[in-house]
Amino acid sequence: MNIKDDVEKLKRKLEHVIADSKMSSELEVQTIYHELSQFIHNCNYYYHTLDKPLVSDRDYDELYHLLKNLEERFLFLDSTHSPTTRVGAKVLSSFNVVKHKLQMLSLSNGFSEEDIKAFDKRLQDLTGISDLQYECEPKLDGLAISIHYQDGKLLYALTRGDGTEGEEVTENVKTIRNVPLVLSGNAPRYVEVRGEIVINKADFLSLNQQSEKKGQKLFANPRNAAAGSIRQLDSKIAAKRPLKLYAYGIGVHEGYAVPNTQYQMMQDVHSWGFQITNEVEVVSGAKGLIAYYNKLSHIRADLPYDIDGLVYKLNEISKQQEAGFIAKAPRWALAHKFPAEEVETEIERVDFQIGRTGAITPVARLKPVAVGGVIVSNATLHNMDEIKRKDVHIGDRVIIRRAGDVIPEVVRPLPQYRRNTTSIVMPENCPVCHSKIEIINDQAVARCTGDWLCKAQTKERIKHFASRKAADIDGLGDKIIEQLVDKELVKLPDDLYQLTLTDLVQLERMARKSSLNLLASIASSKKLDLARFIYAIGIRDIGEVSSKALALHFGSLENIASANFDALISINDIGEVMAKNLIEFWQNQNNQDMVKRLLECGIELINPEVQTVSQIDEDNPFFNKTLVITGSFNDFSRDKLKEKLQSYGAKCVGSVSKKTDMLIAGDKAGSKLEKAQSLNIKIIDERELSVLLNNESK
Ligand code: IVH
């Protein structure tokens, strides 16, 4: 029998039940309801997952209305997994945070052919097999989701969150048309399917066109649109967004007979009704991986979704288990990231931005252009030496590059198109405060000499003062600081402590309640660790580590301010330039006044116990070691961990090199982990770290 006949038969049965509702038994109604909802689930599957409609739109609409009709008429029917729930349900007030039954891991990254060869070589060494098979997939650029099913029915869905716990977004996930609400095939009694929620490129364009018509804000890229949609408290809004799920894995729970290969696992997921990408392939060795990379790079632009790389997984599951995990990423998988995207555009103008220390950065204002899914209209030109070296002019056609979330930069001009261009000239005076710009000859840097008289510098200095590692004033965001400085309510940091409710409520987007909260957090920032205070006052080149070293060594502000050059450089973390800057800072009357005023307005410094190196147990495994911390940790913030390791006499630096003794790798460790592996540097994950720290603190 063909589908058309099926549809007709179903309709007739339904008309009978609906017309004669009193005559039908509960069982009869339930049976036909079940048959109809299965049929519509199947139509959805064919339409949204296979892209092959099973019935005409008209028949679909008719059957859908009959289903709704049944649900409205017979209230005993259980419609929790009905196709009618796809339109969204009640509005939530917040999302519940729920612990993942199985952690959601991240992936190590690779960037080059060498990285791929090293990955394959490591696994060859680990497994003792020279010809390894890999299952390859695109790395979708959306957001990760974990969906739980019990007895074939969707139970709940969680975002990845920090990998340990995520937000429960079940109502929104149920609206995604290609997510099965009820599993088909031979699904286990309990199963967790993982995948990426995305918005396809074409759907994204029409979504933005609609928003534009309605005068609404446009989304920057498909990933932001997908993530924003999943975080809607009103699932009716999520239901209107063209979200899609591509499954890429299974959280294995009891009752699932794990197949031999990753590839077969993907086929299992597919057989239960999930969509997987069309690009899944199994290849052999590094050569196969590189060929897959070349092939996918070629067709990347034609894929329906955005990808930011590829994922390679050891195909044989038993070998995956042998390879195990490091720092919450499997050793058996690798994300091969695509290089930063480069595009052409034009420099319309160059502005000069003034930083906290007065340093001036030339910024190119560009003819807006899409790079990696975002519209870019500014790019840094770094400094005048770089402009000279690259020979960039205003009006030039240029290549710009954007990698991840870093600021885009101008890579090089295309001089062949040059016509009517003008040179970029550093102004003699600051564009904001008109003070003289000082060019330091042997440095590439130009500086505005306006200090606290320059509003641009003041804004950046106050932002620094209030920042998390400094005075940590919660609620004092950049936009508020900019208004406070523009209105001349704040000229120096101590002015923050004189602000009143009247001052704050006149600012944009500051209601009475948020103003009161801000006043409270300003007041509570008055108790301040000496190290934070030193960092907050922004002495040139004195960062967080050196501030801490100064506080621990000298124990009081007076001692730091009166220390001479020799005393300063005797400290491990203080070099000659820093010592010189410190001395110059305290000699400057303006700085002395600023510090005096801060103390007069009630800042209360908490001095640390002076710590000399001899107080540290020199036998501890971190003593005198150069460490790099990367990724995130369950039990520590990165800052707290750094503080702790420093108290053991370790030196914590930012990047991995041959001189690094140890890498402390948390969750989502990326390129630093790869680099440490390639340099054979000792790697410690959070579990080993806790053991070492506990042993030491006993
Ligand atoms: S597998 C243990 N496969 O990339 C491996 N992840 O850092 C777990 N992603 O947050 C991930 N496409 O959301 C895997 N084909 C794919 C993927 C993929 C995108 C995302 C995933 C995760 C991140 C890994």
XYZ file of C-alpha atoms and ligand atoms in Angstrom:
722
model
C 0.000 0.000 0.000
C 1.315 3.447 -0.758
C 1.558 6.408 1.582
C -1.382 8.189 0.034
C -3.617 5.218 0.925
C -2.172 5.161 4.467
C -3.054 8.778 4.890
C -6.586 8.287 3.619
C -7.158 5.283 5.865
C -5.874 7.175 8.898
C -8.076 10.161 8.132
C -11.187 7.980 7.812
C -10.513 6.215 11.121
C -9.968 9.577 12.817
C -13.061 11.175 11.386
C -15.025 8.273 12.740
C -13.537 8.622 16.258
C -13.975 12.383 16.330
C -17.493 12.411 14.933
C -18.630 9.691 17.238
C -16.542 10.497 20.279
C -18.948 9.072 22.796
C -19.048 5.728 21.007
C -15.291 5.085 21.020
C -13.644 3.382 23.980
C -10.599 4.924 25.686
C -8.481 2.118 24.275
C -9.684 2.741 20.746
C -8.868 6.436 21.068
C -5.462 5.714 22.533
C -4.631 3.267 19.752
C -5.519 5.636 16.956
C -3.800 8.525 18.765
C -0.632 6.474 19.034
C -0.796 5.494 15.377
C -1.327 9.073 14.286
C 1.430 10.582 16.388
C 3.893 7.901 15.201
C 2.898 8.698 11.636
C 3.491 12.412 12.135
C 6.820 11.771 13.910
C 7.777 9.774 10.849
C 6.683 12.565 8.483
C 8.846 14.964 10.518
C 11.784 12.585 10.294
C 11.497 12.301 6.535
C 11.069 16.041 6.124
C 13.614 17.453 8.598
C 16.247 14.715 8.872
C 16.215 12.984 5.506
C 15.111 16.036 3.562
C 12.654 13.793 1.632
C 9.031 14.725 2.393
C 6.793 11.717 2.847
C 3.420 13.422 2.349
C 2.208 16.673 0.821
C 2.167 19.821 3.002
C -1.603 19.785 2.806
C -1.940 16.213 4.100
C 0.570 16.982 6.837
C -1.379 20.029 7.996
C -4.621 18.090 7.990
C -3.193 15.204 10.029
C -1.509 17.616 12.421
C -4.821 19.343 13.079
C -6.534 16.040 13.642
C -3.866 15.200 16.217
C -4.427 18.514 18.012
C -8.121 17.948 17.871
C -7.755 14.538 19.553
C -5.577 16.005 22.294
C -8.061 18.785 22.997
C -11.050 16.476 22.966
C -9.659 13.518 24.962
C -7.860 14.909 27.959
C -6.737 11.478 29.184
C -4.218 11.276 26.306
C -0.571 11.711 27.308
C 0.799 14.329 24.916
C 4.192 14.954 26.551
C 6.065 13.565 23.544
C 3.563 14.520 20.900
C 4.640 16.317 17.693
C 2.399 19.168 18.908
C 4.913 19.987 21.703
C 7.342 21.281 19.042
C 5.784 24.730 19.174
C 7.080 25.355 22.682
C 5.640 25.257 26.152
C 5.457 27.460 29.203
C 7.883 30.308 29.914
C 10.555 29.478 32.492
C 11.918 31.962 35.032
C 15.408 30.437 34.910
C 17.191 27.251 33.863
C 17.980 24.523 36.362
C 21.630 23.607 36.654
C 21.985 19.820 36.507
C 25.031 17.600 36.953
C 25.997 15.513 33.916
C 25.786 11.779 34.557
C 28.957 11.451 32.491
C 31.342 14.376 32.100
C 31.272 16.171 28.772
C 34.870 16.249 27.673
C 36.610 18.646 25.378
C 39.094 18.004 22.593
C 42.801 18.694 22.222
C 43.623 20.902 19.264
C 46.030 20.490 16.383
C 46.830 23.099 13.753
C 49.388 21.731 11.326
C 50.419 18.610 9.446
C 53.120 18.114 12.051
C 50.485 18.108 14.792
C 48.505 15.449 12.911
C 51.563 13.283 12.388
C 52.485 13.648 16.074
C 48.919 12.657 17.078
C 49.048 9.531 14.926
C 52.569 8.700 16.144
C 51.552 9.038 19.810
C 48.647 6.671 19.295
C 50.811 4.221 17.334
C 53.261 4.161 20.245
C 50.466 3.801 22.775
C 48.637 0.967 21.012
C 51.595 -0.719 19.340
C 49.731 -0.662 16.002
C 51.295 1.061 13.020
C 48.296 1.315 10.742
C 45.508 2.940 12.752
C 42.021 3.661 11.455
C 40.360 6.979 12.233
C 36.768 8.051 12.013
C 36.653 11.652 10.751
C 33.909 14.272 11.061
C 33.515 18.008 10.563
C 33.873 20.077 13.752
C 30.585 21.901 13.817
C 30.589 25.455 15.097
C 27.528 25.561 17.334
C 26.875 24.507 20.885
C 27.180 21.110 22.490
C 24.134 19.365 23.896
C 23.473 16.121 25.738
C 20.010 14.574 25.368
C 18.804 11.739 27.599
C 16.212 9.152 26.538
C 14.502 6.613 28.718
C 12.377 3.842 27.249
C 12.784 5.543 23.899
C 11.354 8.883 25.045
C 13.155 12.181 25.402
C 13.708 12.717 29.137
C 15.839 15.850 29.434
C 18.546 17.855 27.654
C 21.543 19.702 29.113
C 23.973 22.211 27.667
C 27.648 21.396 28.099
C 28.190 24.100 30.719
C 31.577 23.543 32.347
C 31.542 19.860 31.353
C 30.498 18.787 34.866
C 27.149 20.500 35.050
C 25.007 22.209 32.471
C 21.706 24.024 32.133
C 18.538 22.060 31.554
C 17.079 23.264 28.262
C 14.674 20.391 27.579
C 11.745 22.562 26.488
C 13.850 24.344 23.894
C 15.511 21.180 22.601
C 12.094 19.549 22.141
C 11.245 22.278 19.624
C 14.168 21.338 17.346
C 12.487 19.604 14.459
C 15.165 16.998 13.741
C 15.565 15.939 17.387
C 13.515 12.760 17.848
C 11.062 13.021 20.734
C 10.587 9.277 20.484
C 13.392 6.993 19.291
C 12.979 4.519 16.500
C 14.811 1.265 15.787
C 16.551 -0.778 18.399
C 17.467 1.911 20.936
C 18.768 0.945 24.402
C 16.486 1.389 27.417
C 18.542 4.356 28.582
C 20.751 6.367 26.274
C 22.431 9.755 26.108
C 23.002 11.234 22.678
C 25.441 14.075 22.218
C 25.754 16.469 19.380
C 26.025 20.031 18.203
C 23.092 22.404 17.807
C 23.604 24.712 14.847
C 21.755 26.981 12.480
C 22.535 26.225 8.861
C 24.076 29.043 6.831
C 21.081 29.511 4.522
C 18.612 29.525 7.436
C 20.814 32.038 9.237
C 20.646 34.438 6.306
C 16.846 34.302 6.177
C 16.633 34.635 9.976
C 18.674 37.841 9.813
C 16.653 39.108 6.849
C 13.474 38.669 8.876
C 15.027 40.416 11.895
C 16.113 43.276 9.663
C 12.594 43.679 8.271
C 11.227 43.836 11.796
C 13.914 46.343 12.790
C 15.373 43.881 15.302
C 19.008 43.382 16.193
C 20.936 41.151 13.794
C 22.886 38.122 14.970
C 26.639 38.250 14.460
C 26.936 34.664 13.216
C 25.080 31.323 13.145
C 26.780 30.110 16.336
C 25.645 33.134 18.365
C 22.149 32.827 16.951
C 21.981 29.127 17.870
C 23.385 29.682 21.366
C 21.076 32.644 21.966
C 18.053 30.633 20.850
C 18.812 27.717 23.173
C 19.086 30.131 26.085
C 15.581 31.551 25.578
C 13.393 31.117 28.635
C 10.362 31.173 26.358
C 10.496 27.999 24.282
C 7.979 29.485 21.832
C 10.782 31.794 20.708
C 13.242 28.904 20.387
C 10.596 27.034 18.369
C 10.651 29.808 15.771
C 14.410 29.601 15.254
C 15.696 27.233 12.544
C 17.773 25.109 14.936
C 19.205 21.762 13.901
C 20.989 18.989 15.728
C 23.830 16.948 14.278
C 24.658 14.020 16.551
C 28.327 13.088 17.035
C 28.453 10.693 19.949
C 26.917 8.668 22.734
C 27.291 8.907 26.476
C 27.542 5.190 27.180
C 25.285 3.947 29.987
C 24.516 0.423 31.088
C 22.372 -1.490 28.646
C 24.028 -0.226 25.471
C 26.003 -2.913 23.682
C 28.960 -0.805 22.576
C 29.899 -1.697 18.979
C 33.470 -2.288 17.846
C 33.974 1.011 16.089
C 33.173 4.697 16.383
C 31.805 4.515 12.857
C 29.301 1.824 13.859
C 28.341 3.915 16.899
C 27.429 6.757 14.568
C 25.351 4.355 12.462
C 23.554 3.254 15.655
C 22.706 6.861 16.512
C 21.498 7.374 12.982
C 19.277 4.281 13.171
C 17.509 5.694 16.248
C 16.379 8.699 14.211
C 19.179 11.260 14.591
C 20.767 13.221 11.819
C 24.522 12.877 11.443
C 26.588 14.873 8.975
C 27.073 13.472 5.480
C 30.827 13.802 5.829
C 31.618 10.963 8.253
C 34.468 8.844 6.870
C 36.970 6.256 8.024
C 40.580 6.757 6.910
C 43.979 5.136 7.527
C 46.892 6.774 9.351
C 48.200 10.344 9.208
C 48.192 10.215 5.408
C 44.455 9.462 5.391
C 43.795 12.249 7.894
C 45.684 14.784 5.808
C 43.832 13.708 2.647
C 40.505 14.106 4.519
C 41.609 17.559 5.691
C 42.443 18.624 2.145
C 39.158 17.313 0.840
C 37.064 19.036 3.510
C 38.999 22.332 3.214
C 37.997 22.258 -0.411
C 34.276 21.753 0.158
C 34.043 23.750 3.410
C 32.280 26.706 1.804
C 29.671 24.430 0.217
C 28.721 22.628 3.434
C 25.317 23.689 4.765
C 26.733 24.550 8.228
C 29.741 26.484 9.586
C 32.677 24.400 10.722
C 35.827 25.553 12.480
C 37.847 22.406 11.926
C 37.635 18.634 11.771
C 37.528 15.972 14.446
C 39.531 12.754 14.183
C 38.613 9.851 16.445
C 40.419 6.536 16.786
C 37.917 4.200 15.139
C 38.321 1.102 17.262
C 36.535 1.563 20.588
C 38.758 -0.897 22.467
C 41.800 1.133 21.369
C 40.102 4.314 22.563
C 39.784 2.743 25.973
C 43.486 1.822 25.936
C 44.482 5.368 25.019
C 42.422 6.935 27.829
C 42.279 10.595 28.771
C 44.503 13.450 29.725
C 43.276 16.592 31.409
C 39.645 15.919 30.517
C 40.277 15.424 26.811
C 40.524 12.012 25.205
C 43.977 11.005 23.980
C 42.215 9.170 21.163
C 40.657 12.227 19.504
C 41.919 15.460 18.012
C 40.270 18.644 16.755
C 42.143 19.814 13.667
C 41.427 23.543 13.583
C 41.335 25.519 10.348
C 43.796 28.412 10.137
C 42.652 31.960 10.806
C 40.531 33.294 8.005
C 41.942 36.068 5.802
C 39.884 38.408 3.638
C 40.361 41.557 1.585
C 38.911 44.948 2.373
C 39.820 48.628 2.339
C 41.203 50.983 4.981
C 38.882 53.982 5.104
C 40.589 55.832 7.920
C 43.086 55.361 10.733
C 42.328 56.383 14.326
C 44.713 56.506 17.234
C 43.565 54.765 20.402
C 45.038 55.680 23.767
C 45.669 52.919 26.272
C 46.002 52.954 30.061
C 49.656 53.888 30.052
C 49.130 56.448 27.297
C 50.526 54.104 24.655
C 49.009 54.901 21.296
C 47.769 52.160 18.962
C 46.880 52.949 15.366
C 43.573 51.280 14.473
C 42.417 50.844 10.891
C 38.729 51.609 10.285
C 37.720 49.252 7.518
C 35.023 48.940 4.954
C 32.952 46.327 6.846
C 33.616 42.769 5.752
C 32.585 39.294 6.971
C 35.431 37.213 8.377
C 34.720 33.868 9.974
C 31.038 34.702 10.271
C 31.487 38.090 11.962
C 31.352 41.553 10.432
C 34.681 43.255 11.033
C 35.147 47.009 10.726
C 38.269 47.614 12.849
C 41.697 46.018 12.803
C 44.825 46.827 14.723
C 47.917 48.140 12.982
C 49.960 47.554 16.181
C 52.390 50.527 16.008
C 54.165 52.904 13.615
C 57.087 50.535 13.042
C 54.702 47.844 11.887
C 52.969 50.326 9.562
C 56.329 51.222 8.076
C 57.460 47.629 7.799
C 54.242 46.522 6.108
C 54.016 49.761 4.095
C 50.312 50.328 4.754
C 48.482 53.508 3.622
C 45.026 54.981 4.166
C 42.872 53.954 1.187
C 44.834 50.751 0.627
C 43.196 47.474 -0.200
C 44.463 45.154 2.511
C 44.352 41.577 3.741
C 42.990 41.258 7.247
C 43.035 38.213 9.498
C 40.907 37.104 12.396
C 41.700 34.066 14.532
C 39.222 32.944 17.168
C 38.173 35.796 19.360
C 41.377 37.815 19.076
C 41.363 41.349 17.675
C 41.609 41.266 13.866
C 44.835 42.578 12.391
C 45.967 44.042 9.103
C 48.301 41.477 7.559
C 49.544 43.296 4.441
C 48.447 45.787 1.793
C 47.832 44.921 -1.853
C 49.927 47.686 -3.454
C 48.869 46.676 -6.980
C 45.497 48.367 -6.348
C 47.023 51.522 -4.873
C 45.525 54.794 -6.119
C 44.970 58.060 -4.230
C 46.235 56.744 -0.945
C 47.639 58.839 1.886
C 50.351 58.008 4.400
C 49.542 57.251 7.998
C 51.061 59.928 10.209
C 51.261 59.856 13.978
C 49.636 63.071 15.252
C 51.757 65.432 17.333
C 49.037 65.842 19.926
C 46.725 63.400 21.636
C 43.392 63.323 19.761
C 41.538 63.239 23.092
C 43.337 65.625 25.491
C 45.623 67.439 23.009
C 48.699 66.898 25.187
C 51.993 66.366 23.422
C 52.633 62.890 22.073
C 56.022 61.614 23.070
C 57.826 59.242 20.735
C 60.281 56.997 22.438
C 62.955 56.461 19.843
C 64.284 53.079 20.690
C 60.806 51.731 21.357
C 58.118 51.483 18.748
C 55.739 53.124 21.195
C 54.270 56.605 21.107
C 52.631 57.905 24.262
C 50.209 60.632 25.221
C 51.757 62.666 28.025
C 48.395 63.786 29.432
C 48.342 61.239 32.264
C 45.268 61.754 34.448
C 44.394 64.868 32.441
C 43.622 62.684 29.441
C 40.109 61.276 29.601
C 41.057 58.334 27.396
C 43.842 57.299 29.776
C 41.668 57.974 32.819
C 38.941 55.680 31.521
C 41.394 52.846 30.993
C 43.077 53.445 34.360
C 39.780 53.394 36.234
C 38.764 50.237 34.367
C 42.038 48.690 35.483
C 41.592 49.917 39.063
C 38.100 48.411 39.298
C 38.975 45.135 37.514
C 38.662 41.703 39.046
C 42.328 41.234 39.908
C 42.593 44.773 41.310
C 39.963 46.421 43.546
C 37.342 44.050 42.109
C 34.385 46.445 42.120
C 31.452 44.332 41.049
C 28.963 46.091 38.769
C 31.303 48.885 37.707
C 31.378 48.031 34.005
C 33.189 49.786 31.170
C 30.119 51.698 29.976
C 29.493 53.150 33.445
C 33.134 54.143 33.854
C 33.093 55.876 30.467
C 30.058 57.933 31.458
C 31.517 58.777 34.876
C 34.711 60.078 33.290
C 32.908 61.934 30.482
C 30.690 63.689 33.019
C 33.799 64.481 35.106
C 32.334 62.736 38.115
C 35.498 60.653 38.257
C 38.922 62.106 37.480
C 41.009 59.949 39.807
C 40.353 56.574 41.482
C 39.496 58.085 44.875
C 36.577 59.935 43.255
C 34.869 56.524 43.022
C 34.600 56.530 46.787
C 32.878 59.944 46.840
C 30.107 58.970 44.381
C 26.526 59.434 45.588
C 23.193 57.956 44.597
C 22.337 61.198 42.799
C 25.515 60.891 40.719
C 24.732 57.319 39.680
C 21.021 57.471 38.899
C 21.622 60.146 36.266
C 23.695 57.681 34.207
C 22.249 55.798 31.287
C 20.903 52.349 32.126
C 21.369 52.877 35.879
C 18.205 52.500 37.874
C 17.980 53.181 41.615
C 18.436 49.517 42.529
C 21.575 48.972 40.436
C 22.988 52.285 41.705
C 22.518 51.181 45.305
C 24.152 47.838 44.533
C 27.085 49.589 42.916
C 27.544 51.915 45.902
C 27.587 48.862 48.154
C 30.245 47.105 46.110
C 32.364 50.265 45.938
C 32.178 50.481 49.736
C 33.119 46.836 50.186
C 36.160 47.230 47.942
C 37.730 49.527 50.524
C 39.291 46.610 52.357
C 42.055 45.721 49.951
C 45.012 43.335 49.968
C 48.286 45.176 49.584
C 49.160 43.180 46.451
C 45.853 44.052 44.785
C 46.342 47.702 45.679
C 49.818 47.796 44.116
C 48.423 46.176 41.005
C 45.371 48.481 40.946
C 47.337 51.746 40.956
C 48.820 50.733 37.607
C 52.574 51.166 37.843
C 54.054 50.581 34.394
C 55.104 46.925 33.845
C 54.040 45.916 37.355
C 51.545 43.128 36.804
C 49.790 40.766 39.109
C 52.778 38.508 39.779
C 55.217 41.310 40.534
C 52.669 43.117 42.739
C 52.282 39.963 44.770
C 56.046 39.497 45.004
C 56.488 43.093 46.192
C 53.748 42.759 48.817
C 55.094 39.472 50.143
C 58.652 40.714 50.243
C 58.154 44.154 51.757
C 54.961 43.639 53.752
C 53.763 47.262 53.661
C 53.142 50.096 51.258
C 55.691 52.338 53.006
C 58.401 49.697 52.594
C 57.640 49.249 48.913
C 57.581 52.998 48.257
C 60.894 53.560 49.980
C 62.762 50.528 48.567
C 65.865 51.366 46.564
C 66.927 49.876 43.251
C 69.107 47.136 44.741
C 66.469 46.045 47.210
C 63.941 45.879 44.392
C 65.973 43.802 41.958
C 66.913 41.368 44.692
C 63.389 40.002 44.334
C 62.945 37.092 41.984
C 60.113 38.534 39.947
C 61.400 42.126 39.664
C 63.684 43.008 36.771
C 65.695 46.183 36.181
C 63.066 47.932 34.049
C 60.402 47.272 36.648
C 62.656 48.537 39.440
C 63.310 51.719 37.473
C 59.584 52.215 36.821
C 58.797 51.692 40.497
C 61.294 54.302 41.586
C 60.085 56.783 38.982
C 56.489 56.162 40.013
C 57.083 57.038 43.656
C 59.168 60.101 42.728
C 56.286 61.608 40.811
C 54.306 64.011 43.005
C 51.017 63.300 41.182
C 51.315 59.603 41.949
C 52.130 60.268 45.577
C 49.044 62.495 45.814
C 46.846 59.876 44.153
C 47.900 57.176 46.615
C 47.549 59.577 49.568
C 44.020 60.518 48.536
C 43.020 56.858 48.163
C 44.211 56.105 51.673
C 42.520 59.239 53.039
C 39.171 58.269 51.579
C 39.123 55.107 53.617
C 40.990 52.407 51.688
C 42.193 50.014 54.296
C 45.179 47.939 53.225
C 45.559 44.388 54.409
C 49.246 43.630 54.675
C 50.421 40.090 54.094
C 52.724 38.222 56.389
C 56.165 38.833 55.023
C 57.362 35.679 53.357
C 60.958 34.980 52.669
C 62.011 32.197 50.387
C 63.473 30.221 53.278
C 59.998 29.794 54.743
C 59.052 27.608 51.794
C 59.754 23.923 52.036
C 62.326 23.572 49.300
C 61.638 19.886 48.844
C 58.157 20.424 47.467
C 57.741 19.365 43.811
C 56.947 22.904 42.649
C 59.839 24.750 44.284
C 61.793 26.860 41.783
C 59.936 25.207 38.903
C 58.681 27.154 35.886
C 55.033 26.244 35.392
C 52.363 27.003 32.853
C 48.710 26.707 33.870
C 46.155 26.118 31.139
C 42.494 25.143 30.881
C 39.963 25.335 33.671
C 39.697 23.445 36.928
C 36.851 22.111 39.034
C 38.240 22.938 42.436
C 40.269 26.071 41.793
C 39.954 29.248 39.851
C 43.081 29.692 37.705
C 44.065 32.717 39.800
C 43.759 30.900 43.116
C 45.763 27.993 41.754
C 48.484 30.330 40.554
C 48.594 31.989 43.956
C 48.861 28.620 45.654
C 51.654 27.378 43.392
C 53.552 30.622 43.801
C 53.375 30.149 47.551
C 55.248 26.881 46.979
C 58.006 28.827 45.253
C 56.907 28.097 41.690
C 57.231 30.579 38.888
C 54.069 30.721 36.790
C 54.535 31.907 33.220
C 52.135 32.359 30.324
C 53.552 30.289 27.506
C 55.111 26.884 27.022
C 58.741 26.736 25.928
C 61.704 24.421 26.342
C 62.336 26.118 29.681
C 58.963 25.041 31.083
C 59.247 22.373 33.776
C 55.582 21.402 34.061
C 52.240 22.079 32.437
C 49.246 22.072 34.761
C 46.450 21.174 32.370
C 42.796 21.554 33.295
C 39.672 21.113 31.252
C 39.631 22.503 27.693
C 43.425 22.728 27.559
C 44.245 23.605 23.958
C 47.365 24.550 22.072
C 49.534 24.773 25.206
C 48.825 21.137 25.959
C 49.727 20.163 22.393
C 52.934 22.156 22.558
C 53.915 20.646 25.920
C 53.271 17.178 24.526
C 55.433 17.871 21.520
C 58.250 19.202 23.741
C 57.917 16.233 26.093
C 57.191 18.455 29.056
C 55.738 16.911 32.180
C 51.942 17.291 32.187
C 49.851 17.190 35.327
C 46.063 17.054 35.307
C 43.757 18.205 38.105
C 43.634 14.819 39.808
C 47.410 14.451 40.012
C 47.676 18.075 41.039
C 45.277 17.609 43.948
C 47.314 14.624 45.114
C 50.550 16.608 44.989
C 49.047 19.628 46.715
C 47.446 17.503 49.416
C 50.683 15.673 50.111
C 52.433 18.994 50.447
C 49.926 20.589 52.744
C 49.969 17.646 55.168
S 33.482 14.959 19.937
C 35.314 13.403 23.648
N 32.766 15.674 17.522
O 33.770 20.579 19.899
C 34.988 14.136 22.424
N 32.874 17.358 19.178
O 36.087 20.671 22.265
C 33.861 15.054 22.585
N 32.246 19.581 18.403
O 32.238 21.116 22.867
C 33.539 15.863 21.445
N 31.775 19.009 16.332
O 30.616 20.593 21.042
C 33.010 16.080 18.767
N 32.105 16.148 15.349
C 32.338 16.546 16.588
C 32.179 17.893 16.978
C 32.473 18.261 18.297
C 31.832 20.005 17.214
C 32.425 20.453 19.596
C 31.785 19.905 20.837
C 32.728 20.190 21.966
C 33.932 20.745 21.282
C 35.140 19.915 21.696
